[in-house]
Coordinates of C-alpha atoms in Angstrom, one line a residue:
M25 CA 120.0 53.3 115.8
T26 CA 122.5 56.1 116.1
S27 CA 126.2 55.5 115.3
S28 CA 127.1 56.0 118.9
A29 CA 124.7 53.3 120.0
Q30 CA 126.1 51.0 117.3
S31 CA 129.6 51.4 118.7
R32 CA 128.6 50.7 122.2
V33 CA 129.1 47.2 123.7
R34 CA 125.9 45.2 123.7
V35 CA 125.3 43.4 127.1
M36 CA 123.0 40.6 127.9
V37 CA 122.2 40.3 131.6
V38 CA 121.3 36.8 133.0
E39 CA 120.0 37.3 136.6
D40 CA 117.0 35.7 138.3
S41 CA 116.5 38.4 140.9
L42 CA 114.3 41.2 139.4
V43 CA 115.8 43.7 141.8
I44 CA 119.4 42.8 140.9
R45 CA 118.5 42.6 137.2
Q46 CA 117.1 46.1 137.4
L47 CA 120.1 47.3 139.3
L48 CA 122.5 45.9 136.7
A49 CA 120.4 47.5 134.0
H50 CA 120.8 50.8 135.8
I51 CA 124.5 50.4 136.2
I52 CA 125.0 49.5 132.5
A53 CA 122.7 52.4 131.3
R54 CA 125.0 54.9 133.2
D55 CA 128.1 53.8 131.3
P56 CA 128.5 55.4 127.8
R57 CA 130.6 52.4 126.6
L58 CA 127.7 50.0 127.2
I59 CA 124.1 49.4 126.1
L60 CA 121.7 46.8 127.5
A61 CA 120.7 44.4 124.7
A62 CA 118.6 42.1 126.9
A63 CA 117.9 41.2 130.5
V64 CA 116.7 37.6 131.2
G65 CA 115.8 35.7 134.3
S66 CA 117.1 32.2 133.5
A67 CA 119.8 30.3 131.7
E68 CA 117.2 28.7 129.5
E69 CA 115.9 32.0 128.4
A70 CA 119.5 33.2 127.7
L71 CA 120.2 30.2 125.5
Q72 CA 116.9 30.8 123.7
E73 CA 117.6 34.5 123.1
I74 CA 121.3 34.7 122.5
G75 CA 121.0 34.0 118.7
R76 CA 118.5 36.8 118.3
V77 CA 120.1 39.3 120.6
Q78 CA 123.8 38.6 119.6
P79 CA 125.3 40.3 122.6
D80 CA 129.0 41.3 122.7
V81 CA 129.3 40.2 126.3
I82 CA 127.2 38.4 128.9
S83 CA 126.8 39.2 132.6
M84 CA 126.1 35.8 134.1
D85 CA 124.6 35.0 137.5
I86 CA 125.7 31.7 139.0
R87 CA 122.7 30.6 141.1
L88 CA 119.8 30.4 138.7
P89 CA 116.5 28.5 138.8
G90 CA 116.7 25.3 136.7
M91 CA 120.0 25.3 134.8
D92 CA 122.7 27.1 136.8
G93 CA 125.3 29.6 135.5
L94 CA 128.0 27.0 135.2
E95 CA 126.1 24.8 132.9
A96 CA 124.9 27.9 131.0
T97 CA 128.5 28.9 130.5
R98 CA 129.4 25.5 129.2
R99 CA 126.5 25.5 126.8
I100 CA 127.2 29.0 125.5
M101 CA 130.9 28.4 125.0
S102 CA 130.1 25.2 123.1
E103 CA 127.2 26.4 121.0
R104 CA 127.7 30.2 120.6
P105 CA 130.9 31.4 122.1
T106 CA 130.5 34.8 123.7
P107 CA 132.6 36.6 126.3
I108 CA 131.1 35.9 129.8
V109 CA 131.6 37.8 133.0
V110 CA 130.4 36.0 136.1
I111 CA 128.6 38.2 138.6
A112 CA 129.0 36.4 141.9
G113 CA 126.7 37.2 144.8
S114 CA 128.5 35.2 147.4
V115 CA 132.1 34.3 148.2
E116 CA 131.0 31.4 150.4
D117 CA 132.3 28.0 149.4
A118 CA 129.5 26.5 147.4
A119 CA 128.7 29.5 145.2
L120 CA 132.4 30.4 144.8
K121 CA 133.3 26.9 143.7
I122 CA 130.7 27.2 140.9
S123 CA 132.1 30.6 139.9
M124 CA 135.6 29.2 139.7
N125 CA 134.4 26.2 137.7
A126 CA 132.6 28.7 135.3
L127 CA 136.0 30.3 134.7
R128 CA 137.4 26.8 134.0
A129 CA 134.5 26.3 131.6
G130 CA 135.3 29.4 129.6
A131 CA 134.0 32.5 131.5
L132 CA 136.6 35.2 131.4
S133 CA 136.4 36.9 134.8
V134 CA 134.4 37.0 138.1
V135 CA 133.2 40.2 139.8
E136 CA 131.1 41.1 142.9
K137 CA 127.4 41.4 142.6
P138 CA 126.0 44.8 143.6
V139 CA 123.6 44.8 146.6
G140 CA 122.0 48.3 146.2
V141 CA 122.9 51.9 145.4
T142 CA 123.2 52.8 149.1
S143 CA 125.4 49.9 150.0
A144 CA 129.1 50.4 150.9
G145 CA 131.4 50.3 148.0
Y146 CA 128.5 50.4 145.4
D147 CA 130.2 52.9 143.1
G148 CA 133.4 50.9 143.0
I149 CA 131.6 47.6 142.4
A150 CA 129.5 49.3 139.6
E151 CA 132.6 50.7 137.9
T152 CA 134.4 47.3 138.1
I153 CA 131.4 45.6 136.6
C154 CA 131.2 48.1 133.7
T155 CA 135.0 48.0 133.0
Q156 CA 135.1 44.2 133.1
L157 CA 132.1 44.0 130.7
Y158 CA 133.7 46.4 128.3
I159 CA 137.2 44.9 128.4
M160 CA 136.1 41.3 128.2
S161 CA 133.8 42.1 125.2
Q162 CA 137.0 42.7 123.3
V163 CA 138.4 39.2 123.9
P164 CA 138.1 36.9 120.8
V165 CA 136.6 33.8 122.3
V166 CA 136.3 30.5 120.4
R167 CA 134.4 27.3 120.9
R168 CA 135.6 25.9 124.2
R169 CA 139.0 24.5 123.3
S170 CA 140.7 21.6 124.8
F171 CA 144.1 22.8 126.0
A172 CA 145.7 19.9 124.1
W173 CA 148.2 21.4 121.7
Q174 CA 148.4 19.9 118.2
P175 CA 151.4 20.7 115.9
T176 CA 150.3 22.2 112.6
T177 CA 153.4 21.3 110.7
S178 CA 156.0 18.6 110.7
A179 CA 158.8 21.2 111.1
R180 CA 160.7 21.3 114.3
P181 CA 159.0 23.8 116.6
A182 CA 161.1 27.0 117.2
W183 CA 160.9 26.7 121.0
Q184 CA 163.0 23.5 120.9
E185 CA 166.0 25.5 119.6
E186 CA 166.6 27.1 123.0
A187 CA 165.5 24.1 125.1
R188 CA 168.9 23.3 126.5
N189 CA 169.3 24.0 130.2
S190 CA 172.6 24.8 132.0
G191 CA 171.8 22.2 134.6
I192 CA 171.3 24.7 137.3
R193 CA 168.7 23.4 139.7
P194 CA 166.2 26.1 140.5
T195 CA 165.1 26.8 144.1
I196 CA 161.8 28.6 143.5
L197 CA 159.1 28.9 140.9
G198 CA 156.9 32.0 140.2
I199 CA 153.9 31.8 137.9
A200 CA 151.5 34.5 136.9
A201 CA 148.3 34.9 134.9
S202 CA 145.3 37.2 134.3
T203 CA 142.4 36.7 131.9
G204 CA 142.0 33.0 131.2
G205 CA 144.4 32.2 134.0
P206 CA 142.4 29.9 136.3
P207 CA 142.0 27.0 133.9
A208 CA 145.6 27.4 132.6
L209 CA 146.9 27.3 136.2
A210 CA 144.8 24.3 137.1
K211 CA 146.1 22.5 134.0
I212 CA 149.7 23.1 134.8
L213 CA 149.6 22.6 138.6
A214 CA 147.4 19.5 138.4
A215 CA 150.2 17.9 136.3
L216 CA 152.8 18.4 139.1
P217 CA 153.2 15.8 141.9
G218 CA 152.6 16.5 145.6
D219 CA 156.3 16.1 146.2
F220 CA 157.3 18.7 143.6
P221 CA 160.7 19.9 144.9
L222 CA 160.1 23.7 144.6
P223 CA 157.9 26.2 146.4
I224 CA 155.6 28.0 144.0
L225 CA 154.6 31.7 144.2
L226 CA 151.4 32.5 142.2
V227 CA 149.9 35.8 141.1
Q228 CA 146.4 35.7 139.5
H229 CA 144.6 38.9 138.8
M230 CA 141.1 38.6 140.3
G231 CA 138.9 40.7 142.6
A232 CA 140.2 40.7 146.2
P233 CA 137.1 39.1 147.8
F234 CA 137.5 36.0 145.6
M235 CA 141.2 35.2 146.2
E236 CA 140.7 33.0 149.3
G237 CA 138.1 31.0 147.5
F238 CA 140.2 30.8 144.4
A239 CA 143.1 29.3 146.4
S240 CA 140.7 26.9 148.1
W241 CA 139.3 25.9 144.7
L242 CA 142.8 25.3 143.3
D243 CA 143.8 23.3 146.4
G244 CA 140.9 20.9 145.7
L245 CA 142.1 20.3 142.1
I246 CA 145.8 19.6 142.6
A247 CA 148.1 17.3 144.6
L248 CA 150.1 20.3 145.9
E249 CA 148.8 22.3 148.8
A250 CA 147.5 25.7 147.7
R251 CA 146.6 28.6 150.0
L252 CA 147.0 32.3 150.4
A253 CA 150.5 33.5 151.2
R254 CA 151.3 34.9 154.6
D255 CA 153.7 37.7 155.4
Q256 CA 157.2 36.6 156.6
E257 CA 156.6 32.9 156.1
I258 CA 159.4 30.6 154.7
P259 CA 158.3 29.1 151.4
V260 CA 158.4 25.3 151.4
A261 CA 158.7 22.8 148.5
G262 CA 155.4 21.3 147.3
K263 CA 153.3 24.3 148.4
V264 CA 151.6 27.0 146.2
Y265 CA 151.5 30.4 147.8
V266 CA 148.8 32.5 146.2
A267 CA 149.0 36.3 146.4
P268 CA 146.2 37.6 148.5
G269 CA 143.7 40.1 147.2
D270 CA 145.1 43.7 146.8
R271 CA 148.6 42.8 148.1
H272 CA 151.9 42.3 146.2
L273 CA 153.7 39.0 146.8
L274 CA 157.4 39.3 147.0
L275 CA 160.4 37.1 147.8
S276 CA 162.5 39.0 150.3
P277 CA 166.3 39.1 150.3
A278 CA 166.1 36.7 153.4
G279 CA 164.2 34.2 151.3
T280 CA 160.9 34.7 153.1
L281 CA 157.6 35.8 151.6
R282 CA 156.7 39.4 151.9
L283 CA 153.2 40.9 151.4
S284 CA 153.3 44.5 150.4
A285 CA 150.6 47.3 150.2
A286 CA 152.8 49.4 147.9
P287 CA 150.9 51.2 145.1
P288 CA 149.7 49.1 142.2
I289 CA 152.0 48.7 139.2
A290 CA 150.2 49.6 135.9
G291 CA 146.9 49.2 137.8
Q292 CA 147.7 45.8 139.2
R293 CA 148.1 44.7 142.9
P294 CA 149.3 42.0 143.1
S295 CA 151.8 42.7 140.3
A296 CA 153.5 39.8 138.5
T297 CA 156.3 42.1 137.6
L298 CA 157.1 42.9 141.2
M299 CA 157.0 39.2 142.1
F300 CA 159.4 38.3 139.3
E301 CA 161.7 41.2 140.0
S302 CA 162.0 40.1 143.6
M303 CA 162.8 36.6 142.5
A304 CA 165.5 38.0 140.2
E305 CA 167.1 39.9 143.1
T306 CA 166.9 37.1 145.6
A307 CA 167.1 33.8 143.6
G308 CA 168.9 35.0 140.4
A309 CA 169.8 32.1 138.2
K310 CA 168.0 29.7 140.6
G311 CA 164.6 31.4 139.8
L312 CA 162.1 29.9 137.4
G313 CA 159.4 32.1 136.0
I314 CA 156.2 31.3 134.0
L315 CA 154.0 34.0 132.4
L316 CA 150.6 32.8 131.2
T317 CA 147.6 34.2 129.4
G318 CA 146.4 37.7 130.2
M319 CA 145.6 41.2 129.0
G320 CA 148.2 44.0 129.2
E321 CA 151.8 43.7 130.0
D322 CA 152.0 42.8 133.7
G323 CA 154.8 40.4 134.4
A324 CA 156.7 41.1 131.2
K325 CA 159.3 43.5 132.7
G326 CA 159.7 41.3 135.7
L327 CA 160.2 38.1 133.6
T328 CA 162.8 40.1 131.6
A329 CA 164.6 41.0 134.8
L330 CA 164.6 37.4 135.9
R331 CA 166.0 36.2 132.6
K332 CA 168.7 38.8 132.8
A333 CA 169.6 37.6 136.3
G334 CA 170.1 34.1 134.8
G335 CA 166.8 32.6 135.6
Y336 CA 164.9 30.3 133.3
T337 CA 161.8 32.0 131.9
V338 CA 158.8 30.6 130.0
A339 CA 155.9 32.4 128.3
E340 CA 152.8 30.6 127.2
D341 CA 152.6 30.2 123.5
E342 CA 150.1 32.1 121.4
S343 CA 148.5 28.8 120.3
T344 CA 147.0 28.1 123.7
A345 CA 146.8 31.6 125.4
V346 CA 143.2 32.8 125.8
V347 CA 144.6 36.3 125.6
Y348 CA 148.1 36.6 124.2
G349 CA 148.9 39.9 125.9
M350 CA 151.2 39.4 128.8
P351 CA 153.2 36.6 127.2
A352 CA 153.5 38.5 124.0
A353 CA 154.9 41.5 125.8
A354 CA 157.5 39.2 127.5
V355 CA 158.5 37.8 124.2
R356 CA 158.8 41.3 122.7
M357 CA 161.0 42.5 125.5
G358 CA 163.2 39.5 125.3
G359 CA 162.0 38.2 128.7
A360 CA 161.0 34.7 127.6
R361 CA 163.8 32.2 127.1
V362 CA 161.2 29.9 125.6
S363 CA 157.5 30.0 124.6
L364 CA 155.6 26.8 125.2
P365 CA 152.0 25.7 124.6
L366 CA 150.1 24.9 127.8
D367 CA 150.5 21.1 127.7
L368 CA 154.2 21.3 127.4
I369 CA 154.8 23.6 130.4
A370 CA 154.4 21.1 133.3
P371 CA 156.7 18.5 131.7
R372 CA 159.4 21.2 131.2
L373 CA 159.0 22.3 134.8
L374 CA 159.4 18.7 136.1
R375 CA 162.7 18.3 134.2
L376 CA 164.0 21.8 135.2
A377 CA 163.1 21.2 138.9
K378 CA 165.3 18.1 138.8
G379 CA 168.2 20.1 137.3
E380 CA 168.2 17.9 134.2
A381 CA 169.7 19.2 131.0
E382 CA 167.2 19.7 128.3

């Protein structure tokens, strides 16, 4: 094997359709960053071969004969943790719900399945698949963790040192995540009651075709109402407004929601930084911002702006973040008033929303 082949990311494709399997193999072969290590037609075959093949990343179909992609993801993350990218062929409810649950089970991202080389948008979809496979192969996955945080020492955790709140009652909550976000968001939002007294703005980096289904999936898991945000609507307490695909979600000076098609920020639209910056300008000290797991630095500058405006800001602690990128950047920039492990974020939000001193 040549040194260049050794440095390329080894991909296992799990796809029952021979045509799509060959298409994915063709897409992977065109990318100099990737090499096809194996292509199998069932989850059972994938589980049988993963030890021998030792892929760096897995392309996982959801609808498979026998064991489906969700159960395969659970098994792989339990038995031989490997980065998984879900390749979803449908955004209709049933298939999309399985895809979202696969993310909850440990898959890192979901992308559109290519239809054929002559189909509209093929080149863009092919590039997205390759980029996601390459990027996600770098994520250090572990055996599927419970998100329960366990203290490792008897010492008082550092985050408690700055836990006192001024007693200012916030009026709006913004929360953002990227890689590893769906299960983290589900964990936090499911712990909030239906009468939570703040409206919640949410940015999750995900392919545009999946955002409506993501909002619907989230809505089915939590007591709050979750749906895609609409331009010019007035945010109401107890509702989660999810940024639609390929649109920035902002809080306007009038206090209404604004959807923007302005250029992406650092490659991201929606941008968490733009959302937090708009909250800083409009809500100031009454803004509450949470930045969760994710690659890169999106949201860090915005969280810093919100904190400078007097808002209360939280970054997810490294101990629970699937990818400690975005929260780490916020801490480095001084944008996080406090870092909290996932299990402690919702209890803190409930106290802050009531205006209670910490």
